[in-house]
GROMACS .gro file of C-alpha atoms in nm:
model
  294
    1ARG     CA    1   0.000   0.000   0.000
    2ARG     CA    2   0.140   0.333  -0.097
    3ARG     CA    3   0.190   0.571   0.188
    4ARG     CA    4  -0.016   0.884   0.147
    5ARG     CA    5   0.201   1.190   0.163
    6ARG     CA    6   0.075   1.467   0.379
    7ARG     CA    7   0.037   1.802   0.217
    8ARG     CA    8   0.071   2.135   0.384
    9TRP     CA    9  -0.147   2.413   0.245
   10TRP     CA   10  -0.018   2.767   0.234
   11TRP     CA   11  -0.242   3.061   0.147
   12LEU     CA   12  -0.080   3.363  -0.011
   13GLY     CA   13  -0.278   3.687  -0.024
   14LEU     CA   14  -0.201   3.930  -0.305
   15GLY     CA   15  -0.351   4.278  -0.324
   16LEU     CA   16  -0.535   4.371  -0.646
   17GLY     CA   17  -0.491   4.746  -0.643
   18ARG     CA   18  -0.797   4.974  -0.635
   19ARG     CA   19  -1.046   4.687  -0.617
   20ARG     CA   20  -0.892   4.590  -0.284
   21GLY     CA   21  -0.962   4.226  -0.349
   22TRP     CA   22  -0.748   3.926  -0.268
   23LEU     CA   23  -0.621   3.649  -0.488
   24LEU     CA   24  -0.594   3.318  -0.304
   25VAL     CA   25  -0.318   3.095  -0.431
   26GLN     CA   26  -0.280   2.736  -0.318
   27CYS     CA   27   0.079   2.622  -0.255
   28VAL     CA   28   0.110   2.246  -0.205
   29LEU     CA   29   0.435   2.147  -0.029
   30PRO     CA   30   0.534   1.785   0.045
   31VAL     CA   31   0.639   1.790   0.412
   32ALA     CA   32   0.666   1.422   0.499
   33GLY     CA   33   1.035   1.409   0.413
   34VAL     CA   34   1.099   1.734   0.598
   35ARG     CA   35   0.940   1.599   0.912
   36GLU     CA   36   1.141   1.280   0.893
   37ARG     CA   37   1.462   1.479   0.862
   38GLU     CA   38   1.360   1.701   1.155
   39ARG     CA   39   1.282   1.395   1.365
   40ALA     CA   40   1.617   1.238   1.282
   41GLY     CA   41   1.796   1.558   1.372
   42HIS     CA   42   1.609   1.574   1.703
   43ILE     CA   43   1.718   1.220   1.785
   44ARG     CA   44   2.077   1.304   1.701
   45ARG     CA   45   2.065   1.603   1.933
   46GLN     CA   46   1.924   1.392   2.213
   47ARG     CA   47   2.190   1.127   2.172
   48GLY     CA   48   2.478   1.336   2.298
   49VAL     CA   49   2.681   1.029   2.388
   50GLY     CA   50   2.711   0.898   2.034
   51LEU     CA   51   2.756   0.538   2.158
   52PRO     CA   52   2.534   0.228   2.167
   53ALA     CA   53   2.315   0.173   2.472
   54ASN     CA   54   2.428  -0.023   2.780
   55ILE     CA   55   2.797   0.049   2.728
   56VAL     CA   56   3.016   0.131   3.030
   57VAL     CA   57   3.223   0.441   2.956
   58GLN     CA   58   3.513   0.554   3.173
   59LEU     CA   59   3.538   0.923   3.251
   60SER     CA   60   3.863   0.954   3.056
   61LYS     CA   61   3.689   0.823   2.741
   62LEU     CA   62   3.425   1.097   2.731
   63SER     CA   63   3.466   1.373   2.477
   64GLY     CA   64   3.572   1.711   2.606
   65LEU     CA   65   3.369   1.884   2.332
   66LYS     CA   66   3.028   1.744   2.426
   67ARG     CA   67   2.773   1.801   2.699
   68TYR     CA   68   2.618   1.494   2.860
   69LYS     CA   69   2.277   1.468   3.020
   70ILE     CA   70   2.271   1.266   3.343
   71SER     CA   71   1.948   1.074   3.397
   72GLU     CA   72   2.050   0.858   3.693
   73ILE     CA   73   2.306   0.878   3.975
   74LEU     CA   74   2.401   0.573   4.181
   75LEU     CA   75   2.634   0.561   4.481
   76PHE     CA   76   2.804   0.236   4.573
   77ASN     CA   77   2.995   0.190   4.897
   78ARG     CA   78   3.238  -0.100   4.883
   79ARG     CA   79   3.194  -0.158   5.258
   80ARG     CA   80   2.820  -0.093   5.292
   81THR     CA   81   2.517  -0.095   5.068
   82GLU     CA   82   2.289   0.152   5.248
   83ASP     CA   83   2.294   0.511   5.374
   84SER     CA   84   2.522   0.647   5.102
   85PHE     CA   85   2.671   0.997   5.090
   86PHE     CA   86   2.417   1.145   4.849
   87GLU     CA   87   2.455   1.494   4.995
   88MET     CA   88   2.825   1.492   4.912
   89VAL     CA   89   2.754   1.468   4.538
   90SER     CA   90   2.653   1.788   4.360
   91LEU     CA   91   2.548   1.610   4.039
   92ARG     CA   92   2.173   1.586   3.991
   93PRO     CA   93   1.956   1.367   3.765
   94GLY     CA   94   1.841   1.567   3.465
   95GLY     CA   95   2.146   1.792   3.470
   96VAL     CA   96   2.372   1.848   3.171
   97TYR     CA   97   2.747   1.842   3.236
   98THR     CA   98   3.073   1.854   3.045
   99LYS     CA   99   3.364   1.617   3.091
  100ALA     CA  100   3.552   1.889   3.279
  101GLN     CA  101   3.264   1.931   3.525
  102LEU     CA  102   3.247   1.556   3.588
  103GLN     CA  103   3.623   1.548   3.641
  104LYS     CA  104   3.598   1.839   3.886
  105GLU     CA  105   3.327   1.653   4.078
  106LEU     CA  106   3.552   1.349   4.108
  107GLU     CA  107   3.845   1.560   4.230
  108THR     CA  108   3.624   1.733   4.489
  109LEU     CA  109   3.502   1.403   4.629
  110ALA     CA  110   3.854   1.260   4.637
  111SER     CA  111   3.994   1.559   4.827
  112CYS     CA  112   3.713   1.611   5.081
  113GLY     CA  113   3.874   1.369   5.329
  114MET     CA  114   3.567   1.147   5.363
  115PHE     CA  115   3.681   0.877   5.120
  116GLU     CA  116   3.995   0.671   5.082
  117ARG     CA  117   3.923   0.611   4.714
  118VAL     CA  118   3.658   0.739   4.473
  119ASP     CA  119   3.580   0.619   4.119
  120LEU     CA  120   3.327   0.753   3.870
  121GLU     CA  121   3.201   0.565   3.567
  122SER     CA  122   2.904   0.606   3.337
  123LYS     CA  123   2.677   0.377   3.139
  124THR     CA  124   2.490   0.474   2.824
  125LYS     CA  125   2.112   0.441   2.817
  126PRO     CA  126   1.877   0.388   2.519
  127ASP     CA  127   1.749   0.747   2.537
  128GLY     CA  128   2.101   0.884   2.487
  129THR     CA  129   2.160   0.990   2.849
  130LEU     CA  130   2.417   0.863   3.097
  131ALA     CA  131   2.370   0.672   3.421
  132VAL     CA  132   2.656   0.771   3.652
  133THR     CA  133   2.785   0.540   3.925
  134VAL     CA  134   3.008   0.682   4.200
  135SER     CA  135   3.186   0.401   4.387
  136PHE     CA  136   3.387   0.487   4.696
  137LEU     CA  137   3.566   0.348   4.997
  138GLU     CA  138   3.474   0.527   5.318
  139SER     CA  139   3.760   0.665   5.528
  140THR     CA  140   3.805   0.517   5.876
  141TRP     CA  141   4.026   0.604   6.174
  142GLN     CA  142   4.104   0.446   6.509
  143GLY     CA  143   3.854   0.474   6.791
  144ALA     CA  144   3.843   0.789   7.005
  145ASP     CA  145   3.783   0.820   7.379
  146SER     CA  146   3.758   1.201   7.405
  147PHE     CA  147   3.584   1.485   7.221
  148ARG     CA  148   3.661   1.855   7.208
  149CYS     CA  149   3.481   2.145   7.041
  150ILE     CA  150   3.675   2.464   6.963
  151ASN     CA  151   3.576   2.797   6.812
  152VAL     CA  152   3.803   2.884   6.517
  153GLY     CA  153   3.614   3.193   6.405
  154LEU     CA  154   3.837   3.478   6.279
  155MET     CA  155   4.127   3.232   6.256
  156PRO     CA  156   4.287   3.147   5.920
  157GLN     CA  157   4.205   2.805   5.781
  158SER     CA  158   4.473   2.547   5.847
  159LYS     CA  159   4.661   2.441   5.534
  160GLN     CA  160   4.794   2.088   5.536
  161MET     CA  161   5.120   2.031   5.353
  162GLU     CA  162   5.111   1.752   5.099
  163MET     CA  163   5.320   1.449   5.181
  164ASP     CA  164   5.577   1.349   4.922
  165PRO     CA  165   5.518   0.984   4.824
  166ASP     CA  166   5.896   0.937   4.795
  167MET     CA  167   5.956   1.019   5.164
  168THR     CA  168   6.157   0.777   5.373
  169ASP     CA  169   6.014   0.633   5.694
  170LYS     CA  170   6.215   0.880   5.899
  171GLU     CA  171   6.090   1.174   5.691
  172LYS     CA  172   5.730   1.053   5.723
  173LEU     CA  173   5.764   1.032   6.101
  174GLU     CA  174   5.900   1.387   6.111
  175TYR     CA  175   5.618   1.500   5.882
  176PHE     CA  176   5.349   1.364   6.117
  177ARG     CA  177   5.523   1.512   6.421
  178ASN     CA  178   5.523   1.855   6.258
  179GLN     CA  179   5.155   1.818   6.178
  180GLU     CA  180   5.069   1.730   6.537
  181ARG     CA  181   5.278   2.021   6.671
  182ASP     CA  182   5.115   2.272   6.434
  183TYR     CA  183   4.769   2.150   6.523
  184ARG     CA  184   4.836   2.173   6.898
  185ARG     CA  185   4.932   2.537   6.844
  186ARG     CA  186   4.608   2.591   6.654
  187ILE     CA  187   4.408   2.445   6.942
  188GLU     CA  188   4.588   2.671   7.190
  189ARG     CA  189   4.505   2.982   6.984
  190SER     CA  190   4.137   2.887   6.950
  191ARG     CA  191   3.856   2.996   7.182
  192PRO     CA  192   3.612   2.777   7.377
  193CYS     CA  193   3.288   2.709   7.197
  194LEU     CA  194   2.932   2.756   7.324
  195LEU     CA  195   2.837   2.390   7.285
  196PRO     CA  196   2.696   2.272   7.622
  197VAL     CA  197   2.830   1.973   7.812
  198THR     CA  198   2.508   1.778   7.754
  199VAL     CA  199   2.556   1.780   7.376
  200GLN     CA  200   2.924   1.690   7.412
  201ARG     CA  201   2.820   1.389   7.620
  202GLU     CA  202   2.583   1.283   7.343
  203VAL     CA  203   2.872   1.297   7.098
  204MET     CA  204   3.090   1.091   7.332
  205GLN     CA  205   2.815   0.831   7.350
  206MET     CA  206   2.809   0.817   6.970
  207LEU     CA  207   3.186   0.762   6.965
  208ARG     CA  208   3.167   0.481   7.220
  209GLU     CA  209   2.885   0.303   7.039
  210GLN     CA  210   3.055   0.325   6.699
  211GLY     CA  211   3.398   0.203   6.805
  212ARG     CA  212   3.600   0.318   6.506
  213VAL     CA  213   3.570   0.674   6.378
  214THR     CA  214   3.426   0.679   6.026
  215ALA     CA  215   3.336   0.950   5.779
  216ARG     CA  216   2.969   0.867   5.830
  217LEU     CA  217   3.005   0.912   6.207
  218LEU     CA  218   3.169   1.252   6.156
  219GLN     CA  219   2.869   1.354   5.947
  220ARG     CA  220   2.634   1.258   6.231
  221ILE     CA  221   2.844   1.455   6.480
  222ARG     CA  222   2.848   1.756   6.249
  223ASP     CA  223   2.470   1.746   6.207
  224ARG     CA  224   2.413   1.718   6.584
  225VAL     CA  225   2.646   2.007   6.667
  226GLN     CA  226   2.507   2.235   6.397
  227LYS     CA  227   2.149   2.153   6.499
  228TRP     CA  228   2.213   2.279   6.851
  229TYR     CA  229   2.360   2.606   6.724
  230HIS     CA  230   2.079   2.666   6.478
  231ASP     CA  231   1.811   2.581   6.737
  232GLU     CA  232   1.968   2.837   6.971
  233GLY     CA  233   1.954   3.109   6.705
  234TYR     CA  234   2.313   3.096   6.579
  235ALA     CA  235   2.212   3.068   6.214
  236CYS     CA  236   2.564   3.132   6.082
  237ALA     CA  237   2.736   2.865   6.293
  238GLN     CA  238   2.901   2.590   6.092
  239VAL     CA  239   3.129   2.292   6.153
  240VAL     CA  240   3.425   2.348   5.921
  241ASN     CA  241   3.669   2.069   6.009
  242PHE     CA  242   3.754   1.771   6.227
  243GLY     CA  243   4.109   1.745   6.355
  244ASN     CA  244   4.328   1.501   6.548
  245LEU     CA  245   4.167   1.206   6.374
  246ASN     CA  246   4.491   1.008   6.396
  247THR     CA  247   4.483   1.029   6.777
  248ARG     CA  248   4.237   0.914   7.044
  249GLU     CA  249   4.071   1.257   7.047
  250VAL     CA  250   3.826   1.406   6.796
  251VAL     CA  251   3.843   1.786   6.770
  252CYS     CA  252   3.540   1.958   6.617
  253GLU     CA  253   3.622   2.300   6.469
  254VAL     CA  254   3.325   2.538   6.467
  255VAL     CA  255   3.281   2.886   6.322
  256GLU     CA  256   3.012   3.031   6.546
  257GLY     CA  257   2.954   3.348   6.345
  258ASP     CA  258   3.150   3.621   6.521
  259ILE     CA  259   2.990   3.965   6.546
  260THR     CA  260   3.236   4.241   6.456
  261GLN     CA  261   2.989   4.532   6.435
  262LEU     CA  262   2.692   4.600   6.662
  263ALA     CA  263   2.416   4.862   6.646
  264ILE     CA  264   2.144   4.878   6.913
  265GLN     CA  265   1.802   5.030   6.837
  266PHE     CA  266   1.476   5.048   7.027
  267GLN     CA  267   1.152   4.997   6.837
  268ASP     CA  268   0.788   5.037   6.930
  269LYS     CA  269   0.511   4.788   6.855
  270LEU     CA  270   0.481   4.920   6.498
  271GLY     CA  271   0.851   4.876   6.427
  272ASN     CA  272   0.935   5.246   6.442
  273VAL     CA  273   1.263   5.358   6.599
  274CYS     CA  274   1.207   5.518   6.938
  275GLU     CA  275   1.389   5.601   7.261
  276GLY     CA  276   1.435   5.318   7.510
  277ASN     CA  277   1.454   5.307   7.887
  278THR     CA  278   1.710   5.026   7.915
  279LYS     CA  279   2.072   5.130   7.948
  280LEU     CA  280   2.303   5.010   7.671
  281GLY     CA  281   2.544   4.866   7.924
  282VAL     CA  282   2.275   4.629   8.049
  283ILE     CA  283   2.208   4.507   7.695
  284ARG     CA  284   2.576   4.453   7.620
  285ARG     CA  285   2.614   4.263   7.946
  286GLU     CA  286   2.359   4.004   7.832
  287LEU     CA  287   2.523   3.937   7.496
  288PRO     CA  288   2.742   3.622   7.462
  289LYS     CA  289   3.103   3.732   7.503
  290GLN     CA  290   3.234   3.446   7.289
  291VAL     CA  291   3.097   3.588   6.963
  292ILE     CA  292   3.101   3.966   7.026
  293PHE     CA  293   3.412   4.146   6.898
  294VAL     CA  294   3.331   4.518   6.878
   0.00000   0.00000   0.00000
């Protein structure tokens, strides 16, 4: 049976001078072939991978000139199969990324300190998108029997020197000693944090129940500490680092949100500025001294 070709009708109006009439002209255009070519071009645009479906592609094999749409993101922990670090990955299903962006994501995960090893591979899907699998090995440390929280606000971030892989055993020992000495000095220059003893006891209980210190446990400690600060109104407080992980003590570094400029105003019930009866010295006396630097 012969396929009937669709026809598209175009009407062209032509003015006829003083009579102001219109001449209707039928233009018959075969559009079936055009639509097929448009559909084929659309499919080619969707298939940004340019490879057959169900093919595992290493990150190094992706083209640096293309953009790839990610339809699925899977995380695989070589030690566990549940409770993966989804919040650590910034890639999102439905997003479009270049090879450089995927490589940057891998480097960020590898350098965050939470993983001993991270790999990223992709698999082509029939619709032309990629399913990305991030496999990792969670970092672990020896068990800890003490916990300390310090306020490192207004202090420069500690920069850890990279260890040369060609170091001798004696040089490595000296390297770790220098690290421990520098970190002890950092702790001495820090200020005590506002975290109450009750929350610190909760953290110690978490450490005792876990046994070994893991990256997942550090995430739980971070969430518990930050929750207390945010519940108490310290919206800018943030856990920025964990130190002394190679010892029996876990040090939680917190930036509590130091106040460097303070202006006091009195307002009435309508929010208008007015004169107050309370002395400014009384108000300043009630402010937390740990975060006020004016």
